[in-house]
Coordinates of C-alpha atoms in Angstrom, one line a residue:
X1 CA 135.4 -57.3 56.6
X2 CA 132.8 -59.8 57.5
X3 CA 129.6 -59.8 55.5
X4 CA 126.6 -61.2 57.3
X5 CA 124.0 -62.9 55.0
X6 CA 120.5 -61.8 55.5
X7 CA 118.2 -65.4 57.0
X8 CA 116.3 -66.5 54.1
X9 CA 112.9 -68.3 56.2
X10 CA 110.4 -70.5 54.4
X11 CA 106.7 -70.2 55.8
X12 CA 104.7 -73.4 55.2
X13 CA 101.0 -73.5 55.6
X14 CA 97.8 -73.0 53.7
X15 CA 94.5 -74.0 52.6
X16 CA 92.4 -72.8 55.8
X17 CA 92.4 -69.5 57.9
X18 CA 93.5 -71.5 60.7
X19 CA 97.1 -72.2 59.2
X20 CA 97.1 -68.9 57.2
X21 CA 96.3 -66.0 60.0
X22 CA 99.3 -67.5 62.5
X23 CA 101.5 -67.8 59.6
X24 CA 101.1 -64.0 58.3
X25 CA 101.0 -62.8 61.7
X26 CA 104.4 -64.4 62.0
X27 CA 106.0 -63.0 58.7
X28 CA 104.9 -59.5 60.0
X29 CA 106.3 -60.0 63.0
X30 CA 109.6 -61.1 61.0
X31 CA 109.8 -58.1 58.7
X32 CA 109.2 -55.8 61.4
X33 CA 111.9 -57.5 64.3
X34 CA 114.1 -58.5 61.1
X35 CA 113.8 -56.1 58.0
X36 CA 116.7 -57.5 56.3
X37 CA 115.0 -61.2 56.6
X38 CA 113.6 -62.5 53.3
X39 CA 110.1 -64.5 53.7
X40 CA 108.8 -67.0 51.5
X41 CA 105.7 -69.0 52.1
X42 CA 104.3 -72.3 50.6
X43 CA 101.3 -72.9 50.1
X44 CA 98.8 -74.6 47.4
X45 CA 97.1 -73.0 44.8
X46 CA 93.6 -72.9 45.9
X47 CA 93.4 -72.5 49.3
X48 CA 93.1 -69.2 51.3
X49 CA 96.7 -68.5 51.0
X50 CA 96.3 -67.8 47.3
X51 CA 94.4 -64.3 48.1
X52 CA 95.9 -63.4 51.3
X53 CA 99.5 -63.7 51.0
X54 CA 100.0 -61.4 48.3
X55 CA 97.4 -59.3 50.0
X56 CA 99.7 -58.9 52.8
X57 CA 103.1 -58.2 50.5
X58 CA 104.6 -61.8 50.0
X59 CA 106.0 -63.9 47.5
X60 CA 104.0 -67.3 47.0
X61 CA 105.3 -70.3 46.1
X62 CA 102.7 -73.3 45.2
X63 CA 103.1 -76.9 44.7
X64 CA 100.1 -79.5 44.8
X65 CA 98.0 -80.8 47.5
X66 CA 98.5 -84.0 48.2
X67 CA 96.6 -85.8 50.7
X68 CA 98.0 -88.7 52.4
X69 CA 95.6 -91.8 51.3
X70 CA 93.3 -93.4 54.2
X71 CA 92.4 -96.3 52.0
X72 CA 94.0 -98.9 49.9
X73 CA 92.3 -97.4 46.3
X74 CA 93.2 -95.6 43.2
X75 CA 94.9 -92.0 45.2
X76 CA 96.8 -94.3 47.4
X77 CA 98.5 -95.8 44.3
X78 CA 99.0 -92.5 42.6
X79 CA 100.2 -91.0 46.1
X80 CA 104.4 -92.2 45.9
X81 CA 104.1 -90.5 42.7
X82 CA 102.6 -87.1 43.6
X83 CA 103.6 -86.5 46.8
X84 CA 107.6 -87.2 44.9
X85 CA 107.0 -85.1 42.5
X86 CA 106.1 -82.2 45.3
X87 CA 109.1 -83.5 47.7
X88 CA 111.5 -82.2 44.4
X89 CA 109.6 -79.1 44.1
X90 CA 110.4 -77.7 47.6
X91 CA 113.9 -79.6 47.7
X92 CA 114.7 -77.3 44.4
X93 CA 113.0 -74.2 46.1
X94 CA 115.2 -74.6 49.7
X95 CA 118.3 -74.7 47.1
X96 CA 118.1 -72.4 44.4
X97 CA 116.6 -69.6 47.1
X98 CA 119.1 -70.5 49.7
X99 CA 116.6 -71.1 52.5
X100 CA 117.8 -71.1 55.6
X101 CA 114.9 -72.8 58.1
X102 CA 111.6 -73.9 57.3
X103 CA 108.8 -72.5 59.7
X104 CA 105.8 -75.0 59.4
X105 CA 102.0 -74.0 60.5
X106 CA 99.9 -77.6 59.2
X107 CA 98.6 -78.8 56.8
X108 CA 98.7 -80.7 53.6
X109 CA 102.2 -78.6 52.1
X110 CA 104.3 -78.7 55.7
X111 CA 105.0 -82.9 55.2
X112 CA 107.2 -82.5 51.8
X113 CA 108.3 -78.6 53.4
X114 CA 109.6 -80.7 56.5
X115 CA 110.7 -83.8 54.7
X116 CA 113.4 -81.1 52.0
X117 CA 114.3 -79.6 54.8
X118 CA 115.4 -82.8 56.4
X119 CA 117.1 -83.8 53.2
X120 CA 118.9 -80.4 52.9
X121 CA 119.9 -80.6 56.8
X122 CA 118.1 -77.6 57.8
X123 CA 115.9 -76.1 61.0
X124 CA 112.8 -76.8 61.0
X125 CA 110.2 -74.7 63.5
X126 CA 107.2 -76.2 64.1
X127 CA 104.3 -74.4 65.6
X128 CA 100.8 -76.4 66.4
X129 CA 97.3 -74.8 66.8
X130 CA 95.9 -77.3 68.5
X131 CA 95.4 -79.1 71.4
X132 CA 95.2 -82.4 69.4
X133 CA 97.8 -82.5 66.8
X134 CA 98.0 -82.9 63.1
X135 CA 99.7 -85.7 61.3
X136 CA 102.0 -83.2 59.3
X137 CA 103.1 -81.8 62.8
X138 CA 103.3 -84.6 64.4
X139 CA 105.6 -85.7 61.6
X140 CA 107.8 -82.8 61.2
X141 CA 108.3 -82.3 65.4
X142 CA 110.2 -85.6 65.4
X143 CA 113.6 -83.7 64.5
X144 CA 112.5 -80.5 65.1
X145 CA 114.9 -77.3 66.2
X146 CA 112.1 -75.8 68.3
X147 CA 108.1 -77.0 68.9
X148 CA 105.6 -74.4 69.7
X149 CA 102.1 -74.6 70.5
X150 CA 99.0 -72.7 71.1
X151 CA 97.8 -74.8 74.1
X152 CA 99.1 -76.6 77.1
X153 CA 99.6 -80.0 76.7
X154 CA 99.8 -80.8 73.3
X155 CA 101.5 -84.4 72.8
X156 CA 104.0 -82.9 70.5
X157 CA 108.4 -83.9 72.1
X158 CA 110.1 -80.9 73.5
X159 CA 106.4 -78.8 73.2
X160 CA 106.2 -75.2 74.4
X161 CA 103.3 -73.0 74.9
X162 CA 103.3 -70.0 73.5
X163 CA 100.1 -69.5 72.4
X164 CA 98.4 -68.2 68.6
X165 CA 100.2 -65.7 66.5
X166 CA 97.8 -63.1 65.6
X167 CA 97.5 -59.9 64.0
X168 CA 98.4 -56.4 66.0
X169 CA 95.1 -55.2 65.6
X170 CA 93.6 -58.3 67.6
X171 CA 96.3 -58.9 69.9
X172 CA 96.8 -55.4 71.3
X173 CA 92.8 -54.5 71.5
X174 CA 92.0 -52.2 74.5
X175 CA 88.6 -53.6 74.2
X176 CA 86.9 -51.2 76.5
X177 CA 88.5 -47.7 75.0
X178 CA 87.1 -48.9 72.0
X179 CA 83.7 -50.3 72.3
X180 CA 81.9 -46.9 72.2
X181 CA 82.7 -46.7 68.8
X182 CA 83.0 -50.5 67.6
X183 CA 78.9 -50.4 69.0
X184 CA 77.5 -47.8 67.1
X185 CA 80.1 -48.4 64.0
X186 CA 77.6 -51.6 63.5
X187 CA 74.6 -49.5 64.5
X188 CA 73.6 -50.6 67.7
X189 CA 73.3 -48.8 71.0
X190 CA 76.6 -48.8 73.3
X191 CA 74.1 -48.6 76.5
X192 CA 72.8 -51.6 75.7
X193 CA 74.7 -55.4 76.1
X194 CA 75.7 -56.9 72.7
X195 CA 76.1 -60.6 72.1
X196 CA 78.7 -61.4 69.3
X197 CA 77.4 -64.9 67.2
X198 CA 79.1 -66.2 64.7
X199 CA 80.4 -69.7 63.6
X200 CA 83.9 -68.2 61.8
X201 CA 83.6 -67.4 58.0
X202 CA 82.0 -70.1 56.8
X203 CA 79.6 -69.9 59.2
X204 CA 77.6 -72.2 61.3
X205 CA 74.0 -73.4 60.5
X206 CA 73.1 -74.5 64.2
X207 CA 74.1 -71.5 65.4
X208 CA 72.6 -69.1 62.7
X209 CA 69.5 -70.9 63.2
X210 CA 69.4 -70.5 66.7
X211 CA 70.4 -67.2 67.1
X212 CA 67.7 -66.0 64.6
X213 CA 64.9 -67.6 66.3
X214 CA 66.1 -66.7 69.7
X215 CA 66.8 -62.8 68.5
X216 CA 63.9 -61.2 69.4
X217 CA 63.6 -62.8 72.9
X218 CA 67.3 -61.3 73.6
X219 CA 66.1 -57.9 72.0
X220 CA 62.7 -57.7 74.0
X221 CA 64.8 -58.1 77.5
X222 CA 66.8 -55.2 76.4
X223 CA 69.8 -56.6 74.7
X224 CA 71.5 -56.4 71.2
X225 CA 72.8 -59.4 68.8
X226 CA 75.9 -58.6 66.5
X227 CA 75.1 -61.7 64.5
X228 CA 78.2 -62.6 61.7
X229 CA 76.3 -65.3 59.4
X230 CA 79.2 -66.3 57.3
X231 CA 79.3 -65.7 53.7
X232 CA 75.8 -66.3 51.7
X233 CA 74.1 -67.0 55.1
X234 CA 72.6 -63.9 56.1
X235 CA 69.8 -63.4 53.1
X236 CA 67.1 -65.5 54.7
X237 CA 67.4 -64.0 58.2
X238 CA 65.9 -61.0 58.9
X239 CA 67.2 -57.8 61.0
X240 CA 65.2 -55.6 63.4
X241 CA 66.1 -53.3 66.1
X242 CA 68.6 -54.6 68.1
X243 CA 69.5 -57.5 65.8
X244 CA 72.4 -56.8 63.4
X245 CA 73.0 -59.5 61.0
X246 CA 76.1 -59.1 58.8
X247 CA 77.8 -61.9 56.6
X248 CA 81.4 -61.0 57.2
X249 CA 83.5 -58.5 59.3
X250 CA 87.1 -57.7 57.8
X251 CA 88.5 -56.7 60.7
X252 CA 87.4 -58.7 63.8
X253 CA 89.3 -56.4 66.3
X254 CA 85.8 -54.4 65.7
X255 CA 83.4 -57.1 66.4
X256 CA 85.4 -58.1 69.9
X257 CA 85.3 -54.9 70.5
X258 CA 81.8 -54.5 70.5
X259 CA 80.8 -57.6 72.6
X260 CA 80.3 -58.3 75.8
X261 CA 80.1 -62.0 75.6
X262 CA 80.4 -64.1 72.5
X263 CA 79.1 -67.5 70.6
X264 CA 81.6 -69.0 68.8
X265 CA 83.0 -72.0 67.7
X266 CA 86.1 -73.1 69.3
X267 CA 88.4 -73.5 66.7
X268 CA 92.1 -72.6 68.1
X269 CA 92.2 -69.4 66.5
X270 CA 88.8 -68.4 68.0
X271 CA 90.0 -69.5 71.1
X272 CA 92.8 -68.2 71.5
X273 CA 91.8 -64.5 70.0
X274 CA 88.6 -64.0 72.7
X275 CA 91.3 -65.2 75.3
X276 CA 93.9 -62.5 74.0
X277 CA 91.2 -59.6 74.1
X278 CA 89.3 -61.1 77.4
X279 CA 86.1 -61.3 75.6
X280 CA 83.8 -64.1 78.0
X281 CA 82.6 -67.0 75.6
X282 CA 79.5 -69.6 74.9
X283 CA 81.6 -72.5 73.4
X284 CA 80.2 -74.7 70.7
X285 CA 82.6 -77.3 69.6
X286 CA 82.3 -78.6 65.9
X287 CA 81.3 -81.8 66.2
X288 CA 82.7 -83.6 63.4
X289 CA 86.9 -84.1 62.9
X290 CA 88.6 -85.9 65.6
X291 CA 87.3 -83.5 68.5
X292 CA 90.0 -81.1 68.5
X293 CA 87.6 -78.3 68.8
X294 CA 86.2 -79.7 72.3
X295 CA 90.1 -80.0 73.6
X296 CA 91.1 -76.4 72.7
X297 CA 88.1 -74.9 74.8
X298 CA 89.0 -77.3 77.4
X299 CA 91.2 -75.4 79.4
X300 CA 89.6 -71.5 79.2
X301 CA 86.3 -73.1 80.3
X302 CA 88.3 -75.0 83.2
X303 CA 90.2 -71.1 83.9
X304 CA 86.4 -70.1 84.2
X305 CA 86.6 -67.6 80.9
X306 CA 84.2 -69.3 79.5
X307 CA 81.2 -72.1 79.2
X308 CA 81.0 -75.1 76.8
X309 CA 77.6 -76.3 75.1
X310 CA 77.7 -79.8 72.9
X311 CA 76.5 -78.6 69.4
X312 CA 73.4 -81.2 69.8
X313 CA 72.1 -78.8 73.0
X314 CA 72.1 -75.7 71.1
X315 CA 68.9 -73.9 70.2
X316 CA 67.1 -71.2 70.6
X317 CA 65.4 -72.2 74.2
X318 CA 69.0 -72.8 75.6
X319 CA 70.0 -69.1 74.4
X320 CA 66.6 -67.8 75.8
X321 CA 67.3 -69.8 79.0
X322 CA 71.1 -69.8 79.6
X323 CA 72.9 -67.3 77.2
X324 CA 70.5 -64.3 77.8
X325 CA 70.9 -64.5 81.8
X326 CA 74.6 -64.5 81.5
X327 CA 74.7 -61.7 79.0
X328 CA 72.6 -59.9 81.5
X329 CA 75.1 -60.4 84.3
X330 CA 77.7 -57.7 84.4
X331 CA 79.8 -58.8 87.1
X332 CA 80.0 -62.8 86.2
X333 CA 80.6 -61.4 82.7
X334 CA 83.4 -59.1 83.5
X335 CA 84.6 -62.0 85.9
X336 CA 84.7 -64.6 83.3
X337 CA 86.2 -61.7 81.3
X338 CA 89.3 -61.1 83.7
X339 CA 89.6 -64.7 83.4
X340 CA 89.9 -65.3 79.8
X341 CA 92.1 -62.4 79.8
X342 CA 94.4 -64.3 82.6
X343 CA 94.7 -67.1 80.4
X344 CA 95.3 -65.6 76.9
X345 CA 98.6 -64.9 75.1
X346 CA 98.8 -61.8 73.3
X347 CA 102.8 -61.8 72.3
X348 CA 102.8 -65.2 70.5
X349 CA 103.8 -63.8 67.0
X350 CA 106.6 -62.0 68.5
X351 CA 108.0 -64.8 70.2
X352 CA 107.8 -67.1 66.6
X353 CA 109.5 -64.1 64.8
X354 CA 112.8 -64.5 66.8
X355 CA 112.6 -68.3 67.1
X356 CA 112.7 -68.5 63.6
X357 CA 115.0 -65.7 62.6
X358 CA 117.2 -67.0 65.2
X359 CA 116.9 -70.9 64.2
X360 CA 117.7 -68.9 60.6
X361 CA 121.0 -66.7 61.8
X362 CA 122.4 -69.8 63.6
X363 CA 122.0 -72.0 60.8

């Protein structure tokens, strides 16, 4: 009788949402294609991953953050050292819990993940965010069983798109059955247009700062602002009718649901979410890192799902002038919406989930 081991799959990634969300969407995805797979994720011990893996059922293993050095001073010394000392962790993890591939997501644990895994001649998976790659990924794609990506285009060998694991509730939203009720679960009026703002969970002081002083110019024409401050941000601004100013929504499914056209960032998981739900977008790239955020918007606004503003042009006359038309235009908005829609991915954590359990069974 032939016994069949169940795969064993190591998920590295932590320290921001953006590496964290794709990587639990994945491992539910995983446990519910593949309930006899065993998951185990990496990540460090005070980043995001800390909270919300356990949160979401799964075993955490942590080793130290260790930055590579970008100058010659006292951390690149110490680097060989530390970033050793994690290399042995995770070689001793892959071996004593018989690991059978090593799923990375970025960031500062997936180098020594990818470099054990190399050691220990197993599968790696690599799936990149965004458009512009990270050095961990661009490291650990070099040998590589399978590359995936969240954009077109990413300068990653042997690349494929398909696109940003996300939770069920985001990537399956029937945004118009349920924006009755996502409108008046935030108190606002569901006859009325709502624009979502927010700058992601951290929030955004340009765009908070805008949107409040623009807010009762968007009210006064008849529409309604869902404004998402970011935590700590929302006790100097001030609500009225038709101006709903939270720091945080749990469950984001709610807030898309509820919009008619959004300001965002364009991180890749923002991206890629209003693109998977058809929500039409105002664009404002970060404008500090290596312009990442600018490439991921690139192609929706070029698909016509959305519009692009430099951070440096955003205030509250360019909401009054430019934002609040749109907003008021029902067919550009559902056009731009059908779009967007045309454009996003909405099965991309399905599609990991067997590439890794399959990298996993054929090892």
């Amino acid at each position: 009788m032939t016994t069949h081991t169940p795969p064993r799959i190591l998920l590295a990634g932590g320290g921001s949402a953006g590496h964290v969300s794709p990587l639990l969407a994945t491992a539910a995805q995983i446990t519910r294609r593949s309930p006899e797979a065993e998951v185990l994720v990496l990540g460090t011990p005070d980043g995001l991953e800390t909270d919300l893996v356990p949160a979401a059922g799964y075993e955490l293993a942590t080793i130290e953050k260790v930055p590579f050095p970008r100058r010659p001073d006292g951390a690149a010394l110490r680097f060989p050292g530390r970033f050793g000392g994690t290399l042995r962790q995770v070689r001793t993890l892959l071996r004593e819990r018989g690991i059978g591939a090593v799923a990375g997501f970025g960031g500062y644990v997936c180098p020594p993940a990818y470099l054990a895994a190399a050691t220990a001649r197993l599968p790696v998976v690599v799936h990149e965010a965004n458009r512009r790659p990270g050095l961990a990924n661009r490291l650990g794609a070099r040998r590589a069983a399978a590359v995936l990506t969240a954009f077109e285009g990413t300068p990653l060998p042997r690349a494929r798109r398909i696109g940003m694991p996300m939770r069920e509730g985001i990537a399956h939203l029937d945004r118009a059955a349920r924006r009755e009720e996502a409108v008046a679960s935030f108190g606002l009026d569901p006859a009325r247009p709502v624009l979502l703002a927010t700058g992601g969970s951290l929030g955004a002081q340009r765009l908070n700062a805008a949107v409040a002083a623009a807010a009762g110019a968007f009210t006064d024409a008849g529409a309604q602002i869902l404004h998402v401050t970011g935590r700590g941000k929302a006790e100097e601004i001030r609500e009225h009718p038709g101006y709903r100013v939270v720091e945080y929504v749990s469950a984001m499914e709610d807030a898309y649901a509820a919009a008619d056209l959004a300001l965002t960032r364009s991180g890749a998981g923002t991206v890629s979410e209003l693109t998977a739900v058809g929500l039409p977008a105002v664009l404002v790239p970060l404008p500090i890192g290596n312009g990442e955020q600018a490439l991921n918007g690139q192609e929706v606004v070029a698909a016509g799902g959305a519009l692009m503003v430099p951070d440096a042009e955003l205030d509250a006359a360019h909401l009054r002038e430019q934002v609040l038309p749109l907003l008021q235009d029902e067919p550009r908005r559902l056009a731009m919406a059908e779009s967007a829609r045309a454009f996003g991915i909405t099965d991309a954590a399905e599609v990991m989930a067997d590439v890794v359990t399959g990298v996993a069974r054929r090892a």
